[in-house]
CSV table of C-alpha atoms in Angstrom, one decimal:
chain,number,residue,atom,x,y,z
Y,1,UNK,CA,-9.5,1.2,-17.5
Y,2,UNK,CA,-6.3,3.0,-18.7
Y,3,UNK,CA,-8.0,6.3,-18.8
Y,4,UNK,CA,-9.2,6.1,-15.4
Y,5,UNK,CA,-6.6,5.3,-13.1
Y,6,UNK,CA,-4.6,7.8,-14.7
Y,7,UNK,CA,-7.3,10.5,-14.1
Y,8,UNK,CA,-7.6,9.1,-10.4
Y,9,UNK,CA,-4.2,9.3,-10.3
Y,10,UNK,CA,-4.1,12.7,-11.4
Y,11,UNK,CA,-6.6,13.8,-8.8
Y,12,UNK,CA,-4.6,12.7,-6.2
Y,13,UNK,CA,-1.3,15.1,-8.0
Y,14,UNK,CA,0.6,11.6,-9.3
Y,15,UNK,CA,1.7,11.1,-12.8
Y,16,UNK,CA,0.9,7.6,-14.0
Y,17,UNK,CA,2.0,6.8,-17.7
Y,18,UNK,CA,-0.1,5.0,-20.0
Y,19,UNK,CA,2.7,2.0,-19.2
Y,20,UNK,CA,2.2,2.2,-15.7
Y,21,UNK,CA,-1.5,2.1,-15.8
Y,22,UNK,CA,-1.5,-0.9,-18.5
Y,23,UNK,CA,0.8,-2.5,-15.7
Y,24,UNK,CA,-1.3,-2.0,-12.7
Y,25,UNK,CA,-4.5,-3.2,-14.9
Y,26,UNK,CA,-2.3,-6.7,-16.1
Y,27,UNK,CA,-1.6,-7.0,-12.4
Y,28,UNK,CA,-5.5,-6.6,-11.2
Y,29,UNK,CA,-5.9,-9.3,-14.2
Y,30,UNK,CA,-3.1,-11.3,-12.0
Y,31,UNK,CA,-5.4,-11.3,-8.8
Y,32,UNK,CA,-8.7,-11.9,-10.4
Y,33,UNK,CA,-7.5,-15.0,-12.6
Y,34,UNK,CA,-6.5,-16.5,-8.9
Y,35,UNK,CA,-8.8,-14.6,-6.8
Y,36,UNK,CA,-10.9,-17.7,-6.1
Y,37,UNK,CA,-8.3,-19.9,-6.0
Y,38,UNK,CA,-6.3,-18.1,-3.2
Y,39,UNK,CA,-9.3,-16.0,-1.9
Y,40,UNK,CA,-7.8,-12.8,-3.0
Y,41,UNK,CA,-10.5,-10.6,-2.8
Y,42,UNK,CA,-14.5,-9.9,-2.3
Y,43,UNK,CA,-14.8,-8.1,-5.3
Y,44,UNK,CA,-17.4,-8.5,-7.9
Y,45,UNK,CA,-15.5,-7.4,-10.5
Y,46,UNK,CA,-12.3,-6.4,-12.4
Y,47,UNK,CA,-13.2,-3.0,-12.1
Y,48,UNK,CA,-14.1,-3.7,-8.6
Y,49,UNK,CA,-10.2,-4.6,-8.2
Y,50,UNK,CA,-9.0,-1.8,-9.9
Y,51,UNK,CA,-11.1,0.5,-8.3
Y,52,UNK,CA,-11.3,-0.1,-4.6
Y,53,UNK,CA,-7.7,-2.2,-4.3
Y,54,UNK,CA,-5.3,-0.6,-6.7
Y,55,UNK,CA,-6.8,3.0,-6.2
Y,56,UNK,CA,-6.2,2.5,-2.4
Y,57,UNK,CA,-2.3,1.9,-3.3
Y,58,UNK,CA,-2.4,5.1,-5.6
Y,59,UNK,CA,-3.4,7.2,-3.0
Y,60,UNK,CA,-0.1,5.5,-0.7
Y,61,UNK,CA,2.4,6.0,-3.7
Y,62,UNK,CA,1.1,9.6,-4.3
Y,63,UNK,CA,1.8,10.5,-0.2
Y,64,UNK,CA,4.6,8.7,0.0
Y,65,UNK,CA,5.8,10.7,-3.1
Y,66,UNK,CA,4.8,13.7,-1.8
Y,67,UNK,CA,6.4,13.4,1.8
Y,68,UNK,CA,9.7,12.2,-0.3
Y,69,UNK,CA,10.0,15.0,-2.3
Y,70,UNK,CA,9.5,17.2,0.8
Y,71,UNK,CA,12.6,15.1,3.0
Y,72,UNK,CA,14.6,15.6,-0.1
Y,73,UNK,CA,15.0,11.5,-0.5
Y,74,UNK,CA,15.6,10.7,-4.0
Y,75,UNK,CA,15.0,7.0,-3.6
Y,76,UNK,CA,12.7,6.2,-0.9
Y,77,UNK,CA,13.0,2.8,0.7
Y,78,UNK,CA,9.3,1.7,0.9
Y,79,UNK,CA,7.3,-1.4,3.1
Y,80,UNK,CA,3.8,-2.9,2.9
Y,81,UNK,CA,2.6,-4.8,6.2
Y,82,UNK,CA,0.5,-7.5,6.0
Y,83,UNK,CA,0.7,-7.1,2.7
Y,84,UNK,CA,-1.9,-10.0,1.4
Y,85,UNK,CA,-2.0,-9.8,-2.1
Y,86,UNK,CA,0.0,-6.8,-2.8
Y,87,UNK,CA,-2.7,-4.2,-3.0
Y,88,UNK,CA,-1.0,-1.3,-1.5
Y,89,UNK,CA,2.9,-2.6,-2.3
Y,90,UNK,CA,2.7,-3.5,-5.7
Y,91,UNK,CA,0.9,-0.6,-6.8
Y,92,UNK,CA,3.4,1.7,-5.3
Y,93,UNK,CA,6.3,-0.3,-6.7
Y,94,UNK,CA,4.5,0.2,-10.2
Y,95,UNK,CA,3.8,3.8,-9.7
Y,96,UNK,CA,6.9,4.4,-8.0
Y,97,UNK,CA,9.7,3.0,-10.1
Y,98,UNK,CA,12.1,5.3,-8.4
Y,99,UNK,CA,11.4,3.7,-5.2
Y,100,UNK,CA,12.2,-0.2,-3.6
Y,101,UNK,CA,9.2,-2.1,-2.2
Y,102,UNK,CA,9.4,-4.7,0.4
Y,103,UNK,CA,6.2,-6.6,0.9
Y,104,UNK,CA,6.3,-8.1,4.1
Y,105,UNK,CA,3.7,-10.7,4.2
Y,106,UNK,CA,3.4,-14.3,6.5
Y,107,UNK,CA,1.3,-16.3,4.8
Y,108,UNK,CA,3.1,-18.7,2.5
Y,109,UNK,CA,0.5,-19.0,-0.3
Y,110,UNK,CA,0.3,-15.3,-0.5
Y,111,UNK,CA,3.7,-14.8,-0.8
Y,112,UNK,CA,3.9,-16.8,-3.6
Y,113,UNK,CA,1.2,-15.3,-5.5
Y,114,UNK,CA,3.0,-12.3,-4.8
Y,115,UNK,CA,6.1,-13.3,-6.2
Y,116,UNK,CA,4.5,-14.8,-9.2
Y,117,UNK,CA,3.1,-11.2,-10.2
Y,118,UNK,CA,6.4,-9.5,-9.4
Y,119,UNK,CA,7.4,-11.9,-12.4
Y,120,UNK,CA,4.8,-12.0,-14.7
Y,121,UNK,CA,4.6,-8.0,-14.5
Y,122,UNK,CA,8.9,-8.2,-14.6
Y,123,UNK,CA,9.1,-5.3,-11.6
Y,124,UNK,CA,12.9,-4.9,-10.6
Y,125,UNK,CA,12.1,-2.8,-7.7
Y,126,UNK,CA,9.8,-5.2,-5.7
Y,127,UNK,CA,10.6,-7.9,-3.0
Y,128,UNK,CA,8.6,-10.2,-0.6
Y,129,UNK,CA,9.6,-11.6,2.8
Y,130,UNK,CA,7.6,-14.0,4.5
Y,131,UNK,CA,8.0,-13.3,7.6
Y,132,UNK,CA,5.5,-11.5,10.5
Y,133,UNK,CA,5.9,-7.8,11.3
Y,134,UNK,CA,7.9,-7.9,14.7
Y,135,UNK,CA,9.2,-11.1,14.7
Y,136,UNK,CA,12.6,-11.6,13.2
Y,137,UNK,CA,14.1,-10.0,10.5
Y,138,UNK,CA,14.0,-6.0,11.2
Y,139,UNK,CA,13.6,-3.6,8.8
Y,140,UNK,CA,14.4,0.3,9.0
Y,141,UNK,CA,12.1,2.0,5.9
Y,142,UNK,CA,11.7,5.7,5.2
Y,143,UNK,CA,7.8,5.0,4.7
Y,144,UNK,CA,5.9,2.2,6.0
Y,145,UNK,CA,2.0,1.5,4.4
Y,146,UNK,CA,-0.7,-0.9,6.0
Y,147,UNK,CA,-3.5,-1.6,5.6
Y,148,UNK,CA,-5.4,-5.0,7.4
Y,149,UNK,CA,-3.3,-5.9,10.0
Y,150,UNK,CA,-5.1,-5.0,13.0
Y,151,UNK,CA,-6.2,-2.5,14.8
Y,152,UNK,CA,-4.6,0.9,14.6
Y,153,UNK,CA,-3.4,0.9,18.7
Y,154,UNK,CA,-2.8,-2.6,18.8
Y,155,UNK,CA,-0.2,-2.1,15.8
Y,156,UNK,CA,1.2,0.8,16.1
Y,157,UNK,CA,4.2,0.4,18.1
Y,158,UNK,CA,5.4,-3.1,16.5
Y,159,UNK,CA,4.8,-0.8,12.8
Y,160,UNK,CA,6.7,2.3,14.1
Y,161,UNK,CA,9.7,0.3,15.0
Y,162,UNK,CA,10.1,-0.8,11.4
Y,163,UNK,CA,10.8,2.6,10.3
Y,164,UNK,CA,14.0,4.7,11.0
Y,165,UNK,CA,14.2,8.1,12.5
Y,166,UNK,CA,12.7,10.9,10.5
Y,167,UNK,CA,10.6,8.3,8.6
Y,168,UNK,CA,6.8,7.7,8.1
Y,169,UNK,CA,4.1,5.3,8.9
Y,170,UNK,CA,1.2,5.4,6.9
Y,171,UNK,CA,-2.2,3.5,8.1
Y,172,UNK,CA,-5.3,3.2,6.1
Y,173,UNK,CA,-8.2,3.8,8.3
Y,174,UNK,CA,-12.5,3.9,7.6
Y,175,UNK,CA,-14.7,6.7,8.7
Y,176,UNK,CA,-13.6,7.0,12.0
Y,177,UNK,CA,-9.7,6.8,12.5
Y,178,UNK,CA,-8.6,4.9,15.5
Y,179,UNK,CA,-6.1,7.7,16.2
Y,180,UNK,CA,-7.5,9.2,19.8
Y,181,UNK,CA,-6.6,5.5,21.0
Y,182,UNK,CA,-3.2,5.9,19.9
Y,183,UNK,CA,0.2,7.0,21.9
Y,184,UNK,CA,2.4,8.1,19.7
Y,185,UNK,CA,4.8,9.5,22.0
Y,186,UNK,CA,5.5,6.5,23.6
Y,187,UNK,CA,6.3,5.0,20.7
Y,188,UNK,CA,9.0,7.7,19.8
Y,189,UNK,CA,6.8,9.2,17.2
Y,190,UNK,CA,4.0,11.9,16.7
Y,191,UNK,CA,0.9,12.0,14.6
Y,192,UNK,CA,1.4,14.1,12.0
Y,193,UNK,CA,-2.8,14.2,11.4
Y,194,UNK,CA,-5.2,12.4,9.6
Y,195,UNK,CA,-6.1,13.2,5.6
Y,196,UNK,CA,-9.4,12.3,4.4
Y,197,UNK,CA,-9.8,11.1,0.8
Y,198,UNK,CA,-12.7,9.2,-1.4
Y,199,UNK,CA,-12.0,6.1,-4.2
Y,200,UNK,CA,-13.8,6.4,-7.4
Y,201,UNK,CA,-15.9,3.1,-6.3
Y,202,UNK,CA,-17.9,5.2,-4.1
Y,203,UNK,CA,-18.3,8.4,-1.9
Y,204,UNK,CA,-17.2,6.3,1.4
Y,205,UNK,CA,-15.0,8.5,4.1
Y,206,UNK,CA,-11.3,7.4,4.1
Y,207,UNK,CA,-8.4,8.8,6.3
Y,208,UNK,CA,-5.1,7.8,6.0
Y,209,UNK,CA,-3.3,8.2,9.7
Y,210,UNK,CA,-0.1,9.8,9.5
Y,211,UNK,CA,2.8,9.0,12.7
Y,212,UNK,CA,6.3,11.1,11.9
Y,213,UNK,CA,9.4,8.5,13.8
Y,214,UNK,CA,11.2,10.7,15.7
Y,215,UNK,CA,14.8,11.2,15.2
């Protein structure tokens, strides 16, 4: 399992250490010993986790370290909307240990599952806040990942305004990104474009929707 996410990882031009990848397969062991418990996931199968959930985050912490190294920012401060179980934010904050992970998530029991894995995996660069995107606490990120909170126009503003100027929302879309229905410029931002990329799982078309907060 090892072997794999660091060749995935690899793929997508991120270095994962043997360490890293041990850690992101004793957190998929995390979410399938309470998968039924919590109703963490659909999947079939540990690998199932590994590769459709925790590949998905790879390919977030490889942009988002891309874009970073680009903007010159050293220590990029990093969100997860509707996070759920931590898919996308853990496995950036595990891949990324130069950068701090908010997971911003409003259900309580998922927050707590959350915070248990943060422990049991010991991360020092992770925190959750239960709270609902939009409503009450604020947050200005350099990067900003989600991936089931809604529809991409319905969203986009109340994610946007989470991120401060110059910084970068990042939203995981199917086939057919929702972009065309989306007005970036009146949310202070432009769409940078759309980058297509597969999951080892199978050969399905994903995009990940790039929107640039203008300064």
């Amino acid at each position: 399992m090892q072997e794999q996410l660091i060749k995935f990882a690899d793929t997508l031009g991120l270095a994962l250490s043997p360490r890293q990848a041990q850690t992101l397969v004793d957190y998929a062991q995390l979410v399938w010993k309470k998968k039924d418990f919590l109703n963490l996931t659909s999947a079939g199968s540990l690998e199932e986790v590994l590769s459709r959930h925790i590949c998905d985050g790879l390919t977030a912490a490889a942009k988002i370290n891309a874009m970073a190294h680009i903007k010159g920012i050293a220590r990029p401060q990093v969100a997860d909307a509707g996070a759920g179980a931590g898919y996308i934010g853990l496995t950036v904050a595990i891949a990324l240990e130069q950068a701090d992970i908010t997971l911003i998530e409003s259900i309580e029991k998922r927050c707590s599952f959350m915070n248990w894995a943060i422990l049991q995996l010991g991360l020092k660069n992770a925190k959750v806040k239960q709270v609902r995107l939009g409503q009450g606490t604020k947050f200005a990120v350099d990067f900003l990942t989600e991936r089931a909170m809604g529809q991409l126009p319905d969203i986009l503003a109340v994610c946007l305004h989470a991120v401060r100027p110059g910084g970068v929302f990042i939203a995981f879309q199917g086939e057919y990104p929702q972009t065309q229905g989306c007005d970036a410029g009146a949310c202070g931002a432009v769409l940078l474009g759309t980058e297509r990329y597969t999951l080892p799982c199978d050969d399905k078309k994903r995009h990940l929707a790039l929107f640039e907060k203008q300064k």
